[in-house]
XYZ file of N, CA and C in Angstrom:
774
model
N -46.784 -180.773 80.689
C -46.532 -182.019 79.861
C -47.363 -182.539 79.090
N -47.218 -183.710 77.903
C -48.426 -184.099 77.190
C -48.840 -185.460 77.634
N -49.842 -186.035 76.914
C -50.443 -187.185 77.928
C -49.282 -187.422 77.223
N -48.548 -188.425 76.278
C -47.908 -189.610 76.024
C -46.785 -188.972 76.435
N -46.350 -188.311 77.274
C -45.048 -188.134 77.702
C -45.241 -188.560 79.291
N -44.037 -189.149 79.675
C -43.917 -189.422 81.183
C -43.038 -188.766 82.058
N -42.642 -188.750 82.826
C -41.620 -187.916 83.651
C -40.239 -188.243 83.185
N -39.569 -189.525 82.874
C -38.234 -189.863 81.697
C -38.595 -189.311 80.804
N -39.479 -189.268 80.216
C -39.170 -188.544 78.985
C -38.723 -187.277 78.611
N -37.400 -187.797 77.800
C -36.500 -186.124 77.689
C -37.042 -185.257 77.166
N -36.519 -183.672 77.547
C -37.466 -182.622 77.025
C -36.880 -182.409 75.392
N -37.304 -181.978 74.668
C -37.386 -181.747 73.271
C -36.152 -180.908 72.780
N -35.291 -181.142 71.858
C -34.019 -180.757 71.679
C -34.938 -179.844 70.234
N -34.150 -178.078 70.723
C -33.776 -177.387 69.556
C -32.843 -177.153 68.591
N -32.862 -176.919 67.618
C -31.466 -176.457 67.448
C -32.065 -174.772 66.106
N -30.911 -173.465 66.221
C -31.401 -172.209 65.741
C -29.968 -171.733 65.295
N -30.218 -171.778 63.918
C -29.332 -171.727 62.643
C -29.385 -170.230 62.577
N -30.241 -169.407 62.266
C -30.765 -168.129 62.116
C -29.516 -167.348 62.600
N -29.247 -166.093 62.153
C -28.682 -165.124 62.486
C -27.241 -165.201 63.128
N -26.962 -164.819 63.834
C -25.421 -164.052 64.339
C -25.861 -165.498 66.065
N -24.794 -166.372 66.116
C -25.217 -167.438 67.331
C -24.203 -166.279 68.551
N -24.926 -166.542 69.784
C -24.539 -166.265 70.788
C -24.489 -167.185 71.514
N -23.379 -166.699 72.730
C -23.840 -167.679 74.204
C -24.715 -166.769 75.393
N -26.501 -167.368 75.874
C -26.685 -166.599 76.786
C -26.266 -166.775 78.334
N -25.186 -165.658 79.045
C -23.825 -166.212 80.345
C -25.119 -166.431 81.084
N -26.309 -165.341 81.184
C -27.199 -165.541 82.206
C -27.346 -166.824 83.130
N -27.733 -167.419 82.715
C -27.973 -169.317 83.099
C -26.809 -170.707 82.537
N -26.437 -171.119 83.035
C -25.612 -171.799 82.720
C -26.082 -173.462 82.098
N -27.305 -173.801 82.111
C -27.006 -174.584 81.059
C -27.918 -174.228 79.615
N -28.112 -172.485 79.307
C -28.452 -172.138 78.283
C -27.950 -172.862 77.239
N -28.256 -172.637 76.312
C -26.991 -173.613 74.691
C -27.351 -172.548 74.290
N -26.135 -172.520 72.774
C -25.868 -171.450 71.744
C -27.556 -171.231 71.235
N -27.313 -169.846 71.211
C -28.395 -169.394 70.929
C -28.822 -168.506 69.285
N -29.243 -167.486 68.995
C -29.341 -166.711 67.303
C -30.026 -165.587 67.731
N -29.428 -164.641 67.489
C -29.758 -163.177 67.955
C -30.832 -163.185 66.648
N -31.909 -163.544 66.432
C -32.995 -163.078 65.347
C -33.086 -161.944 65.100
N -33.849 -160.524 65.830
C -33.237 -159.408 65.431
C -32.973 -158.736 66.889
N -32.478 -157.278 66.681
C -32.140 -156.548 67.761
C -32.667 -155.143 67.276
N -32.642 -154.363 68.738
C -33.596 -152.945 67.996
C -32.125 -151.338 69.064
N -32.060 -150.425 68.627
C -31.723 -149.587 69.831
C -32.447 -149.573 71.348
N -31.462 -149.276 72.159
C -32.747 -149.509 73.670
C -33.482 -148.314 73.537
N -33.472 -147.035 73.117
C -34.346 -145.851 72.744
C -35.520 -146.071 71.968
N -35.440 -147.391 71.169
C -36.373 -147.495 70.257
C -37.302 -148.274 71.274
N -37.570 -148.358 72.579
C -38.180 -149.051 72.834
C -37.943 -148.261 74.963
N -37.907 -147.229 74.341
C -37.670 -146.702 75.896
C -36.912 -146.948 76.728
N -35.746 -147.491 76.469
C -35.288 -147.709 77.567
C -34.189 -146.557 78.607
N -34.548 -146.739 79.454
C -33.930 -144.937 79.764
C -32.241 -145.558 80.255
N -31.816 -147.258 79.721
C -30.754 -147.068 80.400
C -29.926 -147.670 78.840
N -30.552 -147.420 77.742
C -30.652 -147.231 76.409
C -29.937 -148.381 76.098
N -30.044 -149.731 76.966
C -29.793 -151.170 76.236
C -30.191 -151.882 75.314
N -29.560 -152.087 74.176
C -29.889 -153.121 73.045
C -31.279 -153.769 73.548
N -32.155 -154.278 72.496
C -33.306 -155.011 72.895
C -33.086 -156.270 72.012
N -33.465 -157.396 72.447
C -32.862 -158.518 71.093
C -34.467 -159.577 71.547
N -34.258 -160.013 69.597
C -35.321 -161.596 69.683
C -34.255 -162.369 69.398
N -33.781 -163.285 69.999
C -33.130 -164.340 70.514
C -33.986 -165.716 70.230
N -33.409 -166.262 68.932
C -34.421 -167.748 69.258
C -35.682 -167.536 68.740
N -36.345 -166.616 69.341
C -37.575 -166.112 68.942
C -38.914 -165.760 69.927
N -38.277 -165.587 70.792
C -38.411 -164.672 72.132
C -37.508 -162.715 71.848
N -38.465 -162.126 72.849
C -37.645 -160.516 72.666
C -37.463 -160.663 74.221
N -35.896 -160.278 74.500
C -34.815 -160.304 76.075
C -34.574 -158.850 76.294
N -34.638 -158.020 76.683
C -34.260 -157.413 77.192
C -32.309 -157.561 78.179
N -31.754 -157.732 77.494
C -30.450 -158.382 77.760
C -29.520 -157.454 77.604
N -28.225 -157.513 79.233
C -27.262 -156.224 79.070
C -26.648 -157.246 78.348
N -25.744 -156.286 77.695
C -24.752 -156.841 76.348
C -23.793 -157.835 76.948
N -23.406 -157.512 78.110
C -22.752 -158.199 79.272
C -22.748 -159.937 79.155
N -24.245 -159.642 78.798
C -25.032 -161.963 79.285
C -24.678 -161.700 77.778
N -24.794 -161.732 76.652
C -24.622 -161.988 75.417
C -23.119 -161.978 74.990
N -22.706 -163.103 74.468
C -21.393 -163.309 74.031
C -21.076 -163.797 73.181
N -20.544 -163.979 72.226
C -20.658 -164.133 71.270
C -19.940 -165.856 70.632
N -20.208 -167.185 70.713
C -19.251 -168.189 70.531
C -18.253 -167.809 70.208
N -17.529 -169.244 71.393
C -15.904 -169.084 70.852
C -14.932 -167.564 71.735
N -16.406 -166.680 72.032
C -15.247 -165.576 72.724
C -14.782 -165.421 73.680
N -13.676 -164.628 74.491
C -13.291 -164.764 75.637
C -13.818 -163.222 76.170
N -14.277 -163.388 77.329
C -15.047 -161.953 78.115
C -13.924 -161.490 78.744
N -12.875 -160.315 78.186
C -12.387 -159.742 79.778
C -12.899 -159.367 80.374
N -12.622 -159.803 81.791
C -13.628 -158.546 82.619
C -12.566 -157.481 82.846
N -14.038 -156.281 83.038
C -13.553 -154.547 83.350
C -13.700 -154.627 84.591
N -14.245 -155.037 85.154
C -14.627 -154.898 86.435
C -15.481 -156.400 87.506
N -14.717 -156.693 88.559
C -13.221 -156.132 88.564
C -12.344 -156.471 87.456
N -11.284 -155.471 87.682
C -10.283 -155.480 86.579
C -9.193 -156.866 87.410
N -9.600 -157.983 87.184
C -8.690 -158.790 87.748
C -7.881 -159.241 85.940
N -6.400 -159.137 86.070
C -5.488 -159.027 85.068
C -4.705 -157.673 84.745
N -5.605 -156.760 84.907
C -4.693 -155.453 84.124
C -3.856 -154.633 85.834
N -3.268 -154.308 84.319
C -2.150 -153.179 84.572
C -2.162 -151.562 84.245
N -1.675 -150.927 85.083
C -1.668 -149.685 84.376
C -0.196 -149.478 84.503
N -0.085 -148.684 83.196
C 1.939 -148.212 82.770
C 1.278 -146.782 82.885
N 1.832 -146.175 83.453
C 1.737 -144.253 83.201
C 1.121 -143.567 84.408
N 0.218 -142.864 83.799
C -0.040 -141.858 84.568
C -2.352 -142.512 84.771
N -2.791 -142.338 85.652
C -4.394 -142.430 85.654
C -4.548 -143.788 86.021
N -5.954 -143.862 85.832
C -6.516 -145.503 86.079
C -7.862 -145.567 85.573
N -8.638 -146.688 85.316
C -10.136 -146.643 85.482
C -10.814 -146.710 86.438
N -11.849 -146.289 86.714
C -12.401 -146.406 88.492
C -13.961 -146.996 87.399
N -14.653 -147.651 88.432
C -15.707 -148.018 88.603
C -16.371 -147.211 88.282
N -18.005 -147.346 87.311
C -18.993 -146.393 87.398
C -20.146 -147.693 87.549
N -19.934 -148.257 87.432
C -21.192 -149.214 87.064
C -20.987 -151.042 87.345
N -21.950 -151.479 87.403
C -21.264 -153.339 87.107
C -20.786 -153.405 85.653
N -19.438 -154.157 85.583
C -19.064 -154.216 84.643
C -18.667 -153.650 83.846
N -18.301 -152.253 84.030
C -18.348 -150.756 83.946
C -17.223 -149.460 84.014
N -16.096 -149.381 83.251
C -15.154 -148.634 83.785
C -15.205 -147.058 83.476
N -14.505 -146.058 83.883
C -14.055 -145.208 83.017
C -13.211 -144.639 82.843
N -12.285 -143.939 82.321
C -11.291 -143.774 82.119
C -10.685 -142.217 83.269
N -10.039 -142.326 83.735
C -9.505 -141.105 85.232
C -8.273 -141.183 84.691
N -7.533 -139.642 84.483
C -6.362 -138.941 84.702
C -5.600 -139.116 83.324
N -4.165 -139.613 83.843
C -3.919 -139.547 82.536
C -2.736 -138.804 82.506
N -1.246 -139.076 81.109
C -1.573 -139.940 80.204
C -1.244 -141.366 80.928
N -1.969 -142.567 80.215
C -1.678 -143.667 80.648
C -2.518 -144.660 79.676
N -2.344 -146.067 80.054
C -2.793 -147.058 79.651
C -2.152 -148.150 80.505
N -3.856 -148.902 80.737
C -4.472 -150.324 81.743
C -4.250 -151.442 80.148
N -3.265 -152.049 80.982
C -2.747 -153.052 79.512
C -3.610 -154.577 80.475
N -4.013 -155.478 79.533
C -4.110 -156.913 80.155
C -3.106 -157.256 79.759
N -2.832 -158.370 81.096
C -1.323 -159.113 81.193
C -1.639 -160.118 81.258
N -2.846 -160.841 81.180
C -2.701 -162.522 81.060
C -2.751 -163.215 79.656
N -3.031 -162.600 78.523
C -3.137 -162.749 77.843
C -2.672 -162.272 76.478
N -2.050 -163.034 75.387
C -1.567 -161.805 74.211
C -1.654 -162.515 73.190
N -2.271 -161.988 71.722
C -3.219 -162.394 71.104
C -3.138 -161.660 69.311
N -3.026 -162.941 68.747
C -2.091 -162.708 67.252
C -3.459 -162.293 66.780
N -3.712 -163.300 65.440
C -5.322 -163.229 64.887
C -6.555 -163.367 65.892
N -7.396 -161.952 65.843
C -8.646 -161.793 66.087
C -9.434 -160.991 66.276
N -10.758 -160.837 66.115
C -11.427 -160.019 66.308
C -12.407 -159.332 68.013
N -11.441 -158.131 67.730
C -12.702 -157.770 69.248
C -13.173 -156.889 69.267
N -14.231 -156.743 70.169
C -15.200 -155.831 70.381
C -15.146 -155.390 71.988
N -15.659 -153.561 72.067
C -15.858 -153.412 72.847
C -17.261 -152.270 72.794
N -17.893 -151.627 74.148
C -18.131 -150.806 73.414
C -17.931 -149.445 74.516
N -18.070 -148.672 74.683
C -17.057 -147.092 74.876
C -18.360 -145.858 74.550
N -18.258 -144.984 75.365
C -18.909 -143.814 75.426
C -18.338 -142.837 76.050
N -18.983 -141.392 75.400
C -17.850 -140.065 75.773
C -19.186 -139.589 77.373
N -18.317 -138.513 77.755
C -19.482 -137.817 78.704
C -19.305 -136.615 78.193
N -18.439 -135.951 77.705
C -18.786 -134.742 77.165
C -17.893 -134.841 76.009
N -18.236 -133.798 75.200
C -17.773 -133.621 73.547
C -15.982 -133.955 73.118
N -15.515 -133.176 73.831
C -13.566 -133.620 73.638
C -13.293 -134.001 74.743
N -13.935 -135.550 75.280
C -13.204 -136.493 75.663
C -12.615 -137.229 74.463
N -11.494 -137.929 75.289
C -10.743 -138.711 74.208
C -9.716 -139.897 75.226
N -9.755 -141.086 74.307
C -8.864 -142.115 74.493
C -9.313 -142.742 73.751
N -8.397 -143.972 73.804
C -8.344 -145.615 72.314
C -8.163 -146.486 72.993
N -8.354 -147.602 71.952
C -7.898 -148.890 72.175
C -6.604 -149.370 71.788
N -6.326 -150.017 72.275
C -4.926 -149.990 71.907
C -4.524 -151.906 71.594
N -4.109 -152.279 71.049
C -3.622 -153.593 70.393
C -2.623 -154.063 70.402
N -1.712 -155.228 70.169
C -0.286 -155.782 69.889
C 0.424 -154.796 70.623
N 0.165 -154.884 71.602
C 1.231 -153.769 72.247
C 2.556 -154.751 73.499
N 3.395 -154.288 73.331
C 4.433 -155.103 74.030
C 3.784 -155.103 75.439
N 4.309 -156.131 76.437
C 4.179 -155.687 77.534
C 5.275 -154.363 78.220
N 4.104 -153.578 78.653
C 4.420 -152.907 79.833
C 5.359 -152.333 80.720
N 6.408 -151.075 81.354
C 6.753 -151.075 82.257
C 5.841 -150.498 83.526
N 6.413 -150.730 84.486
C 5.842 -150.130 85.667
C 6.879 -148.601 86.387
N 8.190 -148.391 86.407
C 8.472 -148.175 87.380
C 8.931 -146.302 86.633
N 8.541 -146.402 85.628
C 8.395 -144.647 84.921
C 7.262 -143.899 84.471
N 6.600 -143.872 85.297
C 5.568 -143.251 85.026
C 5.017 -142.104 83.696
N 6.590 -141.553 83.195
C 6.308 -141.004 82.654
C 6.410 -140.965 80.715
N 6.926 -142.382 80.567
C 7.502 -143.313 79.826
C 7.062 -144.454 79.599
N 6.519 -145.704 80.658
C 5.739 -146.771 80.715
C 4.847 -147.024 79.512
N 3.996 -145.782 79.183
C 2.939 -145.900 78.093
C 3.615 -146.065 76.950
N 4.816 -145.875 76.487
C 5.216 -144.536 75.328
C 5.572 -145.887 73.923
N 5.997 -147.539 74.261
C 5.762 -148.557 73.955
C 4.532 -148.903 72.719
N 3.584 -149.019 73.753
C 2.738 -149.055 73.323
C 2.378 -147.790 72.029
N 2.478 -146.551 72.727
C 1.758 -146.023 71.135
C 3.040 -146.137 70.262
N 4.442 -146.326 70.264
C 5.327 -145.926 69.279
C 5.481 -148.005 68.287
N 5.195 -149.119 68.972
C 4.901 -150.350 68.469
C 3.641 -150.881 68.270
N 2.498 -150.517 69.245
C 1.230 -151.550 68.653
C 0.253 -150.219 67.809
N -1.181 -150.074 68.529
C -1.994 -150.237 67.117
C -2.539 -149.110 67.665
N -3.246 -147.993 67.936
C -4.392 -147.469 68.619
C -5.685 -146.744 67.389
N -6.682 -147.575 67.898
C -8.288 -147.020 67.640
C -8.919 -146.126 68.346
N -8.336 -145.111 67.612
C -8.814 -143.514 68.326
C -10.385 -143.827 68.849
N -10.156 -142.817 69.491
C -11.628 -142.288 70.225
C -11.312 -140.818 70.686
N -11.727 -139.896 69.597
C -12.422 -138.700 69.736
C -12.653 -137.678 68.828
N -13.933 -138.074 68.886
C -15.033 -137.642 68.409
C -14.712 -135.645 67.207
N -14.271 -135.331 68.021
C -13.241 -134.162 67.909
C -12.296 -133.910 66.600
N -11.650 -135.135 66.748
C -10.359 -135.273 65.862
C -9.212 -134.517 66.224
N -9.151 -134.190 67.665
C -8.235 -132.955 67.894
C -6.669 -133.765 67.021
N -5.940 -132.749 66.082
C -4.853 -133.125 66.124
C -4.006 -132.070 66.857
N -2.682 -132.947 67.730
C -2.247 -132.017 69.000
C -1.249 -131.089 68.259
N -0.481 -132.067 67.448
C 0.882 -131.355 66.952
C 0.677 -130.549 65.948
N -1.061 -130.289 65.113
C -0.943 -128.915 64.150
C -2.233 -128.282 64.645
N -2.826 -128.442 65.788
C -3.374 -127.112 66.837
C -4.610 -127.783 65.717
N -4.885 -128.060 65.537
C -6.251 -128.337 64.735
C -7.870 -129.388 65.206
N -8.513 -129.244 64.642
C -9.959 -130.446 65.071
C -10.000 -130.510 62.949
N -10.980 -131.787 63.276
C -11.502 -131.981 62.374
C -10.426 -133.178 61.338
N -9.617 -133.689 62.163
C -8.389 -134.614 61.343
C -8.503 -136.157 61.326
N -9.323 -136.826 59.918
C -9.844 -137.369 59.962
C -8.543 -138.909 60.628
N -7.209 -138.737 61.306
C -6.112 -139.696 60.886
C -6.246 -139.260 62.289
N -7.016 -138.554 63.553
C -7.548 -138.501 64.909
C -8.926 -138.565 64.588
N -9.684 -139.158 64.188
C -11.119 -139.075 64.063
C -11.613 -140.062 65.016
N -12.733 -140.512 65.967
C -12.951 -142.455 66.384
C -13.373 -142.584 65.426
N -12.375 -144.170 65.361
C -12.610 -145.368 64.450
C -11.149 -145.613 64.045
N -10.796 -144.345 63.633
C -9.340 -143.638 62.829
C -7.810 -144.954 63.604
N -7.503 -145.760 62.761
C -6.048 -146.252 63.608
C -4.904 -145.160 63.279
N -4.736 -144.438 64.659
C -4.851 -143.279 65.010
C -3.192 -143.223 64.386
N -2.887 -142.094 64.067
C -1.958 -141.515 62.606
C -1.442 -142.134 61.900
N -1.806 -143.660 61.198
C -1.790 -144.336 60.385
C -2.782 -144.960 59.289
N -3.981 -144.992 59.747
C -5.256 -144.705 58.422
C -6.370 -143.861 59.003
N -6.834 -143.182 58.103
C -7.796 -141.853 58.729
C -9.440 -142.842 58.580
N -10.089 -142.410 59.413
C -11.630 -142.765 59.365
C -12.090 -142.601 58.516
N -12.854 -142.969 57.490
C -13.289 -142.631 55.724
C -14.790 -141.497 56.415
N -15.583 -141.933 57.342
C -16.606 -141.707 57.775
C -16.742 -141.532 59.383
N -17.762 -140.167 59.262
C -18.175 -140.282 60.753
C -18.976 -141.208 61.254
N -19.081 -142.492 62.175
C -19.726 -143.474 62.657
C -20.398 -143.278 64.358
N -19.753 -142.216 64.988
C -20.028 -142.270 66.424
C -21.042 -141.974 66.579
N -22.355 -142.564 68.274
C -23.490 -141.894 68.322
C -23.013 -140.766 69.269
N -24.422 -139.762 68.960
C -24.120 -138.472 70.186
C -23.346 -139.189 71.563
N -23.037 -137.852 72.083
C -21.945 -137.946 73.325
C -23.450 -138.346 74.321
N -22.632 -139.150 75.378
C -23.607 -140.106 75.899
C -24.376 -141.225 75.534
N -24.195 -142.067 74.150
C -25.111 -142.885 74.045
C -23.400 -143.800 73.558
N -23.739 -144.989 73.730
C -22.774 -146.404 74.091
C -22.533 -146.521 71.877
N -21.374 -146.477 72.069
C -20.944 -146.807 70.345
C -20.353 -148.418 70.571
N -20.454 -149.136 69.352
C -19.525 -150.588 69.763
C -18.015 -150.345 68.622
N -17.071 -150.600 69.090
C -15.581 -151.286 68.120
C -15.736 -152.562 68.277
N -15.776 -152.994 66.463
C -15.117 -154.327 65.957
C -14.368 -154.423 65.548
N -12.856 -154.549 66.258
C -11.620 -154.456 65.260
C -11.061 -155.158 65.158
N -10.545 -156.223 63.996
C -10.397 -157.039 63.236
C -8.956 -157.043 62.874
N -7.616 -157.980 63.827
C -6.748 -158.254 63.296
C -6.359 -159.525 62.689
N -5.568 -159.477 61.850
C -5.584 -160.692 60.896
C -4.116 -160.434 60.023
N -3.022 -161.481 60.636
C -1.999 -161.125 59.462
C -1.489 -159.544 59.690
N -0.901 -158.984 58.344
C -0.346 -157.623 58.382
C -1.689 -156.813 58.541
N -3.085 -157.037 58.774
C -4.182 -156.001 58.536
C -4.878 -156.087 59.618
N -5.202 -154.877 59.491
C -6.464 -153.970 61.208
C -7.578 -153.459 60.322
N -8.375 -154.395 60.491
C -9.918 -153.416 60.728
C -10.594 -153.254 61.847
N -11.077 -151.635 61.120
C -12.437 -151.427 62.433
C -13.330 -151.242 62.098
N -14.608 -151.575 62.786
C -15.640 -151.259 62.157
C -16.532 -150.372 63.411
N -17.009 -149.402 63.259
C -18.086 -148.455 64.607
C -19.494 -148.553 64.062
N -19.984 -148.991 65.027
C -21.130 -149.386 64.915
C -21.588 -150.153 63.640
N -21.173 -151.088 63.902
C -21.421 -151.610 62.243
C -21.207 -150.858 60.718
N -20.207 -150.114 61.292
C -19.903 -149.234 59.485
C -18.484 -149.216 59.508
N -18.171 -149.970 58.877
C -16.523 -149.804 57.924
C -15.792 -148.879 58.230
N -14.979 -148.143 58.778
C -14.179 -146.812 58.788
C -13.043 -146.588 58.751
N -12.355 -148.007 59.442
C -10.410 -147.527 58.554
C -10.008 -149.098 58.292
N -9.186 -148.977 57.333
C -8.745 -149.929 57.289
C -6.634 -150.278 56.902
N -5.909 -150.917 57.695
C -4.215 -150.431 57.820
C -4.057 -152.159 57.069
N -3.267 -151.638 56.305
C -2.066 -152.896 55.904
C -0.563 -152.653 55.936
N -0.652 -153.092 57.246
C 1.087 -153.186 57.673
C 1.824 -154.032 57.513
N 2.828 -154.633 56.876
C 3.367 -155.681 56.841
C 4.800 -155.472 57.224
N 4.822 -154.401 57.823
C 6.383 -154.348 58.992
C 5.718 -154.534 60.187
N 4.241 -154.460 60.507
C 4.251 -154.320 61.952
C 4.319 -155.537 62.679
N 3.280 -155.126 64.366
C 3.880 -155.890 65.066
C 2.603 -157.184 65.183
N 2.725 -158.550 64.589
C 1.382 -159.476 64.408
C 0.884 -159.879 65.385
N 0.910 -159.825 67.227
C 0.589 -160.240 67.781
C 1.004 -159.377 69.353
N 0.111 -159.379 70.437
C 0.606 -158.577 71.387
C -0.825 -158.243 72.608
N -0.551 -157.423 73.705
C -1.833 -157.397 74.582
C -3.308 -156.493 74.033
N -3.640 -156.028 74.812
C -4.776 -155.524 74.619
C -4.951 -154.758 75.680
N -5.471 -152.890 75.430
C -5.173 -151.992 76.131
C -6.266 -150.716 76.391
N -6.408 -150.345 77.177
C -6.985 -149.072 76.908
C -6.833 -147.734 77.516
N -6.668 -146.246 77.053
C -5.761 -145.371 77.308
C -6.693 -144.939 78.713
N -6.102 -143.892 79.443
C -6.673 -142.714 79.834
C -5.447 -141.437 79.314
N -6.319 -140.586 78.706
C -5.739 -139.858 77.775
C -5.238 -138.984 79.052
N -5.800 -137.850 79.524
C -5.082 -136.917 80.240
C -6.748 -136.767 81.146
N -6.703 -135.664 82.456
C -7.244 -135.609 83.269
C -8.327 -134.587 82.809
N -9.539 -135.441 83.615
C -11.148 -134.272 83.013
C -11.941 -135.375 81.399
N -10.757 -136.162 81.617
C -11.438 -136.930 79.891
C -11.753 -138.159 80.241
N -12.818 -138.219 80.376
C -14.241 -139.114 80.855
C -14.546 -139.917 79.681
N -14.103 -141.932 79.441
C -14.814 -142.207 78.616
C -15.019 -143.365 78.671
N -15.803 -144.397 78.775
C -16.396 -145.035 79.587
C -16.418 -146.695 79.148
N -16.347 -147.403 79.383
C -15.603 -148.577 78.743
C -16.754 -150.256 79.752
N -17.184 -151.128 78.026
C -17.788 -152.022 79.237
C -17.413 -153.123 77.720
N -18.699 -154.607 78.069
C -18.699 -155.454 77.146
C -17.206 -155.882 76.313
N -15.981 -155.491 76.786
C -14.730 -156.177 75.860
C -13.996 -157.713 75.387
N -14.751 -158.087 74.503
C -14.398 -159.506 74.282
C -13.191 -159.325 73.201
N -13.190 -161.206 72.844
C -12.061 -161.353 71.962
C -12.077 -162.721 71.642
N -12.563 -162.255 70.105
C -12.522 -164.457 69.708
C -11.300 -164.117 68.651
N -10.920 -165.349 68.956
C -9.182 -165.645 68.496
C -9.812 -166.489 67.291
N -8.750 -165.943 65.985
C -8.928 -166.633 64.495
C -7.827 -167.550 64.153
């Protein structure tokens, strides 16, 4: 306390405008702050590969789940409140706030809200090179009475942002297909470049859906864009359980409405 202060003197207030504005959720009284700099966890020998942030003038080692964009909706994956499985398989908890695909084929979808124009961000990580999954957006409500067919309307009517570093085209029996590579809007818009990190490292999708346009960034790199004037303009989000043996982890799913 300064000499001119009294116990009734209100604390000084600060407002930061630099960088990306976030909300720190670990303390309910913490206001929106600015991320001034960030580094990959491995640069600081973080065994958990968690990003390191300089937030409003101090360095903090925060888990991604405690940093949320201002105005965002953080959708919980663990516990799976509001999620329902269509088809076979179901994500399993592997750590606090983190789930991993198991079994399949099927899609677990968020039933509580549908979204029209938005930006969705989510972290994902492969366990082995041949793992396969996807993030679905703008899908219709899915059924639960016929596991062999309930998940198919998501594929036929929605958009799948592909997770498959091998780019497997099962119809042709080939690999390296840009239409099936991580970051592609599956079967509709190819991934223009490979931007995923090595197996075992976390990746981040930023998926923007605005009107007829869907644009995908992978680890900050623009990888695919689709203009579809006849496609769905809204719907639910979902995560894919592709097949038994495929294990793709997910965490930090957030949606910002536009």
